[in-house]
XYZ file of C-alpha atoms in Angstrom:
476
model
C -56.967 -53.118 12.292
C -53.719 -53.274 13.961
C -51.987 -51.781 11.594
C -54.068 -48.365 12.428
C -52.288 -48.413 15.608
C -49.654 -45.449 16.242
C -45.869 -46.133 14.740
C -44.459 -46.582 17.777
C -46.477 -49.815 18.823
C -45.534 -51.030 15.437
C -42.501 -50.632 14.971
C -41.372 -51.687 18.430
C -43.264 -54.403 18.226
C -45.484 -53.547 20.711
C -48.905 -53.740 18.946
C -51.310 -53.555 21.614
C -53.932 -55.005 19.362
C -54.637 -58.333 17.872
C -57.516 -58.926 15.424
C -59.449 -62.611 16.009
C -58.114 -63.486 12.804
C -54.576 -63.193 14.092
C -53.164 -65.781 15.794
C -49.788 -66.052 17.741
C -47.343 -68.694 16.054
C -44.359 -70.886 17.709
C -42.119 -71.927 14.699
C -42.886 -75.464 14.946
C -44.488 -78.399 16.781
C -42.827 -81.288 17.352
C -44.365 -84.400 18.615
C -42.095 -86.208 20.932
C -42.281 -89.973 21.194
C -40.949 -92.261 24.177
C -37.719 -94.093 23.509
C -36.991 -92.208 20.635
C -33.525 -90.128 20.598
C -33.529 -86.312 20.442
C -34.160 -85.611 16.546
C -32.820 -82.686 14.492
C -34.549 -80.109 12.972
C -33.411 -78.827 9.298
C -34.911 -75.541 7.776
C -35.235 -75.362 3.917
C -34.900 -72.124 2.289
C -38.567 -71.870 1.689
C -38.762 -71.441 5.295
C -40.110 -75.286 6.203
C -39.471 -77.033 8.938
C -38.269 -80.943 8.761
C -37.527 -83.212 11.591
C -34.614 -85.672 11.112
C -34.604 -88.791 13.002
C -31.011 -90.929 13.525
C -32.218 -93.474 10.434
C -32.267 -89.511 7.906
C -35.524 -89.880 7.480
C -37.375 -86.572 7.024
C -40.505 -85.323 8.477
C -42.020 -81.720 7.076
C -43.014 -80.530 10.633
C -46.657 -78.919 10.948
C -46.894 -75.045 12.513
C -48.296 -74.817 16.338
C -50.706 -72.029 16.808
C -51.615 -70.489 19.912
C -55.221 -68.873 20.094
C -55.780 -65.743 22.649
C -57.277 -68.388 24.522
C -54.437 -70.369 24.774
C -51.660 -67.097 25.613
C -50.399 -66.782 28.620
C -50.820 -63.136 28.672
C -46.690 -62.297 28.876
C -45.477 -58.951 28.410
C -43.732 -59.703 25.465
C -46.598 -60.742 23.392
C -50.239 -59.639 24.099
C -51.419 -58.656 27.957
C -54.750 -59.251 29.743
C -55.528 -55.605 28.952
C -54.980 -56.426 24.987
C -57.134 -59.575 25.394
C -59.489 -57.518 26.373
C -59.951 -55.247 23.517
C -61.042 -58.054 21.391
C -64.455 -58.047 22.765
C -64.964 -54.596 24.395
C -63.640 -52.136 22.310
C -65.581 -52.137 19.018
C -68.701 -50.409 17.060
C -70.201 -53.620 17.351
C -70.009 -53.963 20.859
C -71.966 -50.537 21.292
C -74.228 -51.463 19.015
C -74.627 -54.715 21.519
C -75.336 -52.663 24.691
C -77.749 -50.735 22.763
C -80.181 -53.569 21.387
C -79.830 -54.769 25.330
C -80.733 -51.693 26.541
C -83.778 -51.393 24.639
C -84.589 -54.992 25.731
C -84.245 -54.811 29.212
C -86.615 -53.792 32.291
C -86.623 -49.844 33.129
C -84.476 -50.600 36.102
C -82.035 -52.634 34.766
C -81.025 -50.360 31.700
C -77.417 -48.464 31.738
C -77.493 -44.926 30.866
C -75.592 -44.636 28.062
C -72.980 -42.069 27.606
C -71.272 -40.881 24.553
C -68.072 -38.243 24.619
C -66.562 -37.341 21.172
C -63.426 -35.985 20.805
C -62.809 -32.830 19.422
C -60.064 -34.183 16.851
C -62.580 -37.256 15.622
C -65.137 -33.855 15.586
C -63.094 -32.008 12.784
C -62.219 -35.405 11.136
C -66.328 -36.220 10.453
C -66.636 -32.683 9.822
C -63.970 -32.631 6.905
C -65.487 -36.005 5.775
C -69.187 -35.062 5.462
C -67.776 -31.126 3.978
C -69.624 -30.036 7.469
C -68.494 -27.125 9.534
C -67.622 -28.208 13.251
C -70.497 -26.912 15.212
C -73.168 -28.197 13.012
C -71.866 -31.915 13.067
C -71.403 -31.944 16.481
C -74.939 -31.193 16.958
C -76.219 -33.709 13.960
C -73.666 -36.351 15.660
C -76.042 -35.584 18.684
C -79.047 -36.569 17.001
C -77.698 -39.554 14.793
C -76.495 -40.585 18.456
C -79.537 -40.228 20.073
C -81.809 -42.132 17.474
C -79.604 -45.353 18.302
C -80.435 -45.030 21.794
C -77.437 -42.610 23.175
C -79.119 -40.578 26.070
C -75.910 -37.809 26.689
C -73.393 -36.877 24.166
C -70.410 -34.552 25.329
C -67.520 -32.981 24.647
C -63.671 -33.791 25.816
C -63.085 -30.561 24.849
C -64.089 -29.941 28.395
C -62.309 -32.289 30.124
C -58.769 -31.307 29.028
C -59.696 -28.365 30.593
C -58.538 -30.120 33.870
C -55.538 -32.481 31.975
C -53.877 -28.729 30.860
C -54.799 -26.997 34.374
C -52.902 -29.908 36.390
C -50.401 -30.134 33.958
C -49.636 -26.835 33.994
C -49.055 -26.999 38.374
C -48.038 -30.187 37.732
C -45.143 -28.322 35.707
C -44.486 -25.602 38.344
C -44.040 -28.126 41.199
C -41.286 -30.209 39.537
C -39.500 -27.260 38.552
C -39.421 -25.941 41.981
C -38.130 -29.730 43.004
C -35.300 -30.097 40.117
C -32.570 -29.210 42.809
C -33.619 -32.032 45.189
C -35.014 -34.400 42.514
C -32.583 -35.214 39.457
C -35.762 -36.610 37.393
C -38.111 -34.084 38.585
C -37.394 -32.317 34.567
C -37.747 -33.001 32.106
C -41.919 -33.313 32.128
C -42.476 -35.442 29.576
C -46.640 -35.391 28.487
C -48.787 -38.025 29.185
C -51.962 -37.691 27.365
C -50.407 -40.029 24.282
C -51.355 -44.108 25.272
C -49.187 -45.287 22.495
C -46.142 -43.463 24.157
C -46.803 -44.715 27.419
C -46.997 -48.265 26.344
C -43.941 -47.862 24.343
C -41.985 -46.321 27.495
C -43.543 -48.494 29.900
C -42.476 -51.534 28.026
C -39.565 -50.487 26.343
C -37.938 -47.636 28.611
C -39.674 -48.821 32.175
C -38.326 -47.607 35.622
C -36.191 -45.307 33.782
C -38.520 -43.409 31.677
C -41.803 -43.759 34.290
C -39.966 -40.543 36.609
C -40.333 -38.418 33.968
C -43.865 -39.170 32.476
C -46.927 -36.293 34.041
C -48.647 -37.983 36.087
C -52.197 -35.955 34.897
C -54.599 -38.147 33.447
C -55.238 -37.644 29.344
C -58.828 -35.883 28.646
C -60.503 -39.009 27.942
C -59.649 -40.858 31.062
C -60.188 -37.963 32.874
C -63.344 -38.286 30.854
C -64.377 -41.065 32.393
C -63.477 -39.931 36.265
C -66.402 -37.229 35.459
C -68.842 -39.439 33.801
C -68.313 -42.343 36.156
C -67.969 -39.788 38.984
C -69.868 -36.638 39.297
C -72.180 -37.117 36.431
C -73.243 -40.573 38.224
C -73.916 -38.418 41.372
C -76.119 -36.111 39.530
C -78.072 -38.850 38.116
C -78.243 -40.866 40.958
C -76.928 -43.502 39.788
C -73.766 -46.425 40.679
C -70.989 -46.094 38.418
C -71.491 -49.499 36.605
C -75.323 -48.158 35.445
C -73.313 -46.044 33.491
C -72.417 -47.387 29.783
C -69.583 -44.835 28.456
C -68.486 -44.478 25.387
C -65.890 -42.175 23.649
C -65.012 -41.511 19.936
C -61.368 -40.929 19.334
C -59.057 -40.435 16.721
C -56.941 -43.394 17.543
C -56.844 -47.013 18.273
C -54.634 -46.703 21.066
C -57.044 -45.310 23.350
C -58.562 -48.906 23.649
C -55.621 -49.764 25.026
C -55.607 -46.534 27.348
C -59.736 -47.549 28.330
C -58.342 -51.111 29.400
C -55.340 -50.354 32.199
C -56.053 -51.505 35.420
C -55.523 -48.098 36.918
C -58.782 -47.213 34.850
C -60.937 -49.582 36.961
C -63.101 -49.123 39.838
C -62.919 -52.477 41.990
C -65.607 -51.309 44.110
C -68.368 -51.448 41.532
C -66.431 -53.870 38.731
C -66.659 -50.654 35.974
C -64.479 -48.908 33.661
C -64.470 -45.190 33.683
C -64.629 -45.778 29.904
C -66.169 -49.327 29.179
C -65.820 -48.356 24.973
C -63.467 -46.621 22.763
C -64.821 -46.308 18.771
C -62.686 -44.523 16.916
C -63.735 -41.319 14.269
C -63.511 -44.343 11.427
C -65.788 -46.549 13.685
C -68.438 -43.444 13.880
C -69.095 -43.492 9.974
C -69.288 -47.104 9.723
C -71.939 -46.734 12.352
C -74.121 -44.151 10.102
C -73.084 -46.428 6.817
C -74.598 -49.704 9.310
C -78.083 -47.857 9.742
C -77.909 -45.898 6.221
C -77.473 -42.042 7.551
C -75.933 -39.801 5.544
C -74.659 -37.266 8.476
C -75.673 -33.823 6.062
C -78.921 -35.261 6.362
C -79.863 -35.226 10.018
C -81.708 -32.663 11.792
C -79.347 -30.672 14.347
C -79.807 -31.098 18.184
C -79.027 -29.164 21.179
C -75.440 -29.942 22.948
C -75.311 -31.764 26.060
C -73.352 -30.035 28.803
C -72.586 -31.772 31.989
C -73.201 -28.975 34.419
C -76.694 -27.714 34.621
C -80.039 -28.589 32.630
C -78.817 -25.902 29.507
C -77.883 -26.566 26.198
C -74.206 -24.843 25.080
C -74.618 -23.039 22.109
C -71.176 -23.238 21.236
C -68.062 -25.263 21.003
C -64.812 -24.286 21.838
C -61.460 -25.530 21.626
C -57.688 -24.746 23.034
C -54.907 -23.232 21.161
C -51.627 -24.852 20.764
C -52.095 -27.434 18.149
C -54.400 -30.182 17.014
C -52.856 -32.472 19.998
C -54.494 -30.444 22.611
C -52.297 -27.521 23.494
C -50.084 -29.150 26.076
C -46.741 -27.255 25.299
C -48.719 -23.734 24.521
C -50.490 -23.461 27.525
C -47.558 -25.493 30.202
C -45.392 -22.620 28.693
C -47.588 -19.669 29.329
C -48.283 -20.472 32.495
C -44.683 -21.467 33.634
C -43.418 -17.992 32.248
C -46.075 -16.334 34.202
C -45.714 -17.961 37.376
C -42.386 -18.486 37.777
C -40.950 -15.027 36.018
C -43.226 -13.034 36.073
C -43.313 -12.801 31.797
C -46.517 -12.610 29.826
C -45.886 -14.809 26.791
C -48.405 -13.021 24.130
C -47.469 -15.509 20.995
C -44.946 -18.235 21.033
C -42.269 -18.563 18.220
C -41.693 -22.629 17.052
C -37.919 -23.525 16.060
C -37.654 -26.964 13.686
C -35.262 -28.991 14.007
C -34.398 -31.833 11.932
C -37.782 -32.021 10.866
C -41.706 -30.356 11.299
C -42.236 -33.169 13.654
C -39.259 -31.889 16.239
C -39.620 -27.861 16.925
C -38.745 -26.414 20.455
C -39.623 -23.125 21.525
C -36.836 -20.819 24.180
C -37.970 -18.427 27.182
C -34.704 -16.068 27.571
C -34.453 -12.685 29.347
C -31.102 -10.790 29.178
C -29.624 -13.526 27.334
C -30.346 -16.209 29.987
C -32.320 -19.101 28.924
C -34.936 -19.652 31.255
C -37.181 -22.075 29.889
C -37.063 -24.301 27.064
C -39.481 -26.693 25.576
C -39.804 -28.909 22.684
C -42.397 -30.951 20.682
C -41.536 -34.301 19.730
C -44.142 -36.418 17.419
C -44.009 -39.968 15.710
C -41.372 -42.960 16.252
C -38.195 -41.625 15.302
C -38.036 -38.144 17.242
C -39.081 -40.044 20.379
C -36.444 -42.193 19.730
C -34.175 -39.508 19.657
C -35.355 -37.706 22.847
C -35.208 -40.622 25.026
C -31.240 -41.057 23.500
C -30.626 -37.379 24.675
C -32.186 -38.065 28.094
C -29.816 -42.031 28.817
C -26.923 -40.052 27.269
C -27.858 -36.818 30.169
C -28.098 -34.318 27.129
C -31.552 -33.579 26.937
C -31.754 -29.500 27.428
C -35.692 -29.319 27.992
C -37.727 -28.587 30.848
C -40.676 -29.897 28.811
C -41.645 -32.303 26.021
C -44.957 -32.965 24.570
C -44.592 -35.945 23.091
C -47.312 -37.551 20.525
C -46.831 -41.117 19.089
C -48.255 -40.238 15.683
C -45.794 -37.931 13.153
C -48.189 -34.570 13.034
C -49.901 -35.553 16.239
C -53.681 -36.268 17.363
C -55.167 -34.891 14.365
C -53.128 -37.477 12.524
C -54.102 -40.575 14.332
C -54.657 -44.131 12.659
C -58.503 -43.890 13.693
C -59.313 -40.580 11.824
C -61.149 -40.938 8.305
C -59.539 -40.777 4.909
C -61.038 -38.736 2.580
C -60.771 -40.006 -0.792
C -59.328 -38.322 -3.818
C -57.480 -36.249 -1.188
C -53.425 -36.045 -0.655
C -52.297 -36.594 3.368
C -50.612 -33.303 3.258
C -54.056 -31.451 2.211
C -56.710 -33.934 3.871
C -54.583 -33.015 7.194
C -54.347 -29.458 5.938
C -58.248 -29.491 5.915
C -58.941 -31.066 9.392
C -56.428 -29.004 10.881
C -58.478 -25.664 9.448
C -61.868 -26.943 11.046
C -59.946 -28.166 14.266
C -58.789 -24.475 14.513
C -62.154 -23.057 13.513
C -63.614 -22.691 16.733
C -63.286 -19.869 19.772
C -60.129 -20.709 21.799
C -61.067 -20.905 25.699
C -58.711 -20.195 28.618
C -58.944 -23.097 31.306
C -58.372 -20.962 33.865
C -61.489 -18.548 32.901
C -63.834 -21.795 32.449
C -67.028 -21.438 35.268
C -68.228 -24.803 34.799
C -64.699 -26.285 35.326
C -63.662 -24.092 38.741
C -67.018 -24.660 40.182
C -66.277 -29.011 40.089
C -63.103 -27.572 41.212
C -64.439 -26.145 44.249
C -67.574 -28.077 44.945
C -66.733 -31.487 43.988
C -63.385 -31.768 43.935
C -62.545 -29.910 47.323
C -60.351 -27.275 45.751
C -56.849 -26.836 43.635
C -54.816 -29.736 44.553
C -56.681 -31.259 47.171
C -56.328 -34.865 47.998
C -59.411 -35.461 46.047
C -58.419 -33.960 43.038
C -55.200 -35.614 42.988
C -57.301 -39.098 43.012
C -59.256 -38.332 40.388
C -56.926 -36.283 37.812
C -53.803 -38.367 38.201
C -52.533 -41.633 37.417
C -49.056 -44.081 37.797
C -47.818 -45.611 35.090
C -45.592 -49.763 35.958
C -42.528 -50.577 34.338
C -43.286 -53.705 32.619
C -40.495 -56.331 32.288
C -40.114 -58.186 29.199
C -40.157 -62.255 28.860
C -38.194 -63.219 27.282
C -39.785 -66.908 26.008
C -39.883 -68.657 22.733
C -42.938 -66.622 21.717
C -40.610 -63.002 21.330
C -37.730 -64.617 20.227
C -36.953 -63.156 16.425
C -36.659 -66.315 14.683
């Protein structure tokens, strides 16, 4: 499983999961007796390990295995937050909660909560040769029948992630003069990227990061928040769930930030990815075509929505597109009506120029998968980096590409992307700013645009975390 995780946790090293069946391993133990001189150790070219005592005699020395029991949690191996993905963050675990559920006394059963992700969305849709809408609403049902009671859409809450990003985005640009690490904005929505600069890049990087929470976490401020006020109910009665297209939102679900201390809850307790999902309907023998459609939840009023939208700008939710539009609005006064990409080196590294008489006055730049990120955070420790804003994406092709999405067989990555992309893009683009559902929790709930309030729940901090170096991240 750890191997679905983005390239940048694996290649750095940083693989912010560890199956059960993978256990952390010092080179060798050696048993030290009383009396005895220090011995030496001799490595064969097989890779064995023999102790030598004074007299030459040879002992082949056994490996020492830690268990996750047994780690002490450093930074440069597995953290608490890892740990805890083990035993939280799975199908099976849902499937847990559920049987518990149905078990336990009216009052003591969790409302359970499920939010999909548009990209996993267009993934099962590809898979099961569905259009979008009409497995979203079969998804509902096949939900529902395990015991589900709401299933939603993050399509809504990056609504807020691209309307704070966007001020977000005005508000260091106005502060550049004062505040050398004000720009670039680098996005934030990507967990793989943050755990890679945060562990790799710390105090240096963390300036630059967007403070806005990504859709699913602010996800889980709604669910955890306002829908738990409209149900009258405590945050921790609340079981919630979302299905995403990568494994790295586990690690996202787990942060400390992401935890209300007042009532011991996560704003998402579970993160299954789009893979998870159809071994869930292979588990109880659905074949998704098969299902009866349902009505979609919404989370304002009793309704159904009829319809699903999405946000233009790209399968990895639009950040660049809409940051851009509004910047050149706002702060020039220029209606952008479509937006012209530049590649660079490669597909995965395009920028895009605001100029007016010649003068640059804006200029952004997409930068996806291991090797461009690389490259941009070189530009930035060498002071050459010439954006105002970077959306930056762990996986090469972004979101839509993630290590949790399903594989279709028989199909070539180039056109099995090609496909998902086409559904992904299939649906009515919405404006943020023209959403009613999303400026009335603005103003009723939230106390207004950029009220103390909203800052709370829509933004986050992100901790430099310093690197041990021990025996255990030592490159034998």
């Amino acid at each position: 499983m750890a191997a679905r995780f983005s390239g940048v946790l694996q290649l750095t090293e940083l693989d912010d999961f560890i199956a059960p069946s993978q256990e952390c391993i010092k080179p060798v133990k050696v048993d030290k007796k009383p009396g005895k001189a220090a011995a030496k150790i001799k490595i064969e070219a097989d890779g064995s390990y023999f102790q030598v005592n004074q007299d030459g005699e040879a002992q082949r020395l056994e490996k020492a295995k830690i268990t996750l029991n047994d780690c002490l949690a450093c930074s440069g191996c597995i953290t608490s937050a890892e740990s805890v993905l083990i035993s939280q963050q799975s199908h099976g675990e849902l499937c847990k909660v559920l049987a518990l559920n149905k078990a336990a006394a009216a009052n003591e059963q969790k409302l359970v909560v499920v939010s999909v992700s548009p990209q996993s969305r267009a993934s099962l849709a590809a898979r099961c040769k569905l259009g979008v809408l009409e497995t979203a609403k079969k998804l509902t049902t096949f939900l529902k029948s395990l015991g589900v009671h709401y299933v939603f859409d993050t399509t809504f809450s990056r609504n807020f992630s691209l309307l704070e990003s966007q001020r977000e985005f005005v508000r260091r640009f106005h502060k550049q003069a004062e505040d050398k690490k004000a720009l670039p904005m680098l996005a934030s929505a990507c967990p793989g990227w943050i755990c890679y600069a945060e562990k790799t890049h710390g105090s240096f990087i963390i300036p630059y990061i967007s403070t806005t929470k990504s859709p699913q976490q602010v996800m889980g401020s709604l669910v955890k928040g306002y829908f738990a006020e409209q149900q009258h109910l405590p945050p921790d009665r609340i079981y919630h769930v979302t299905v995403m297209p990568c494994y790295d939102k586990k690690l996202e679900a787990s942060r400390p930030d992401f935890f209300n201390q007042e009532f011991q809850t996560r704003d998402v307790d579970c993160v299954i990815t789009t893979g998870e999902v159809l071994k869930l309907l292979e588990q109880e023998g659905v074949s998704l075509p098969d299902v009866d459609p349902a009505p979609l939840d919404t989370m304002l009023g009793s309704a159904a929505a009829e319809e699903l939208s999405t946000h233009r700008g790209g399968g990895s939710g639009g950040y660049l597109e809409h940051i851009y539009r509004h910047a050149a609005q706002e702060l020039f006064g220029i209606h952008v009506d479509s937006i012209q990409y530049k590649p660079l080196k490669n597909k995965d590294f395009q920028e895009v120029t605001l100029e007016r008489d010649g003068v640059v006055l804006l200029q952004f730049a997409l930068a996806y998968g291991f090797r461009n990120i690389q490259n941009l955070v070189q530009k930035l420790k060498r002071g050459k980096c010439p954006y105002h804003y970077v959306e930056v994406m762990a996986c090469p092709s972004g979101c839509l590409n993630g290590g949790g999405q399903i594989k279709l067989e028989g199909e070539s990555s180039k056109e099995e992307l090609q496909q998902v992309e086409r559904l992904y893009e299939s649906l009515r683009a919405e404006i943020p700013e023209e959403n009613q559902a999303v400026g009335e929790l603005y103003e009723h709930w939230l106390g207004g645009w950029g009220s103390e309030k909203a800052l709370e729940v829509l933004h986050t901090e992100y901790h430099a975390v310093e690197r041990a170096n021990t025996a255990l991240n030592i490159k034998w």
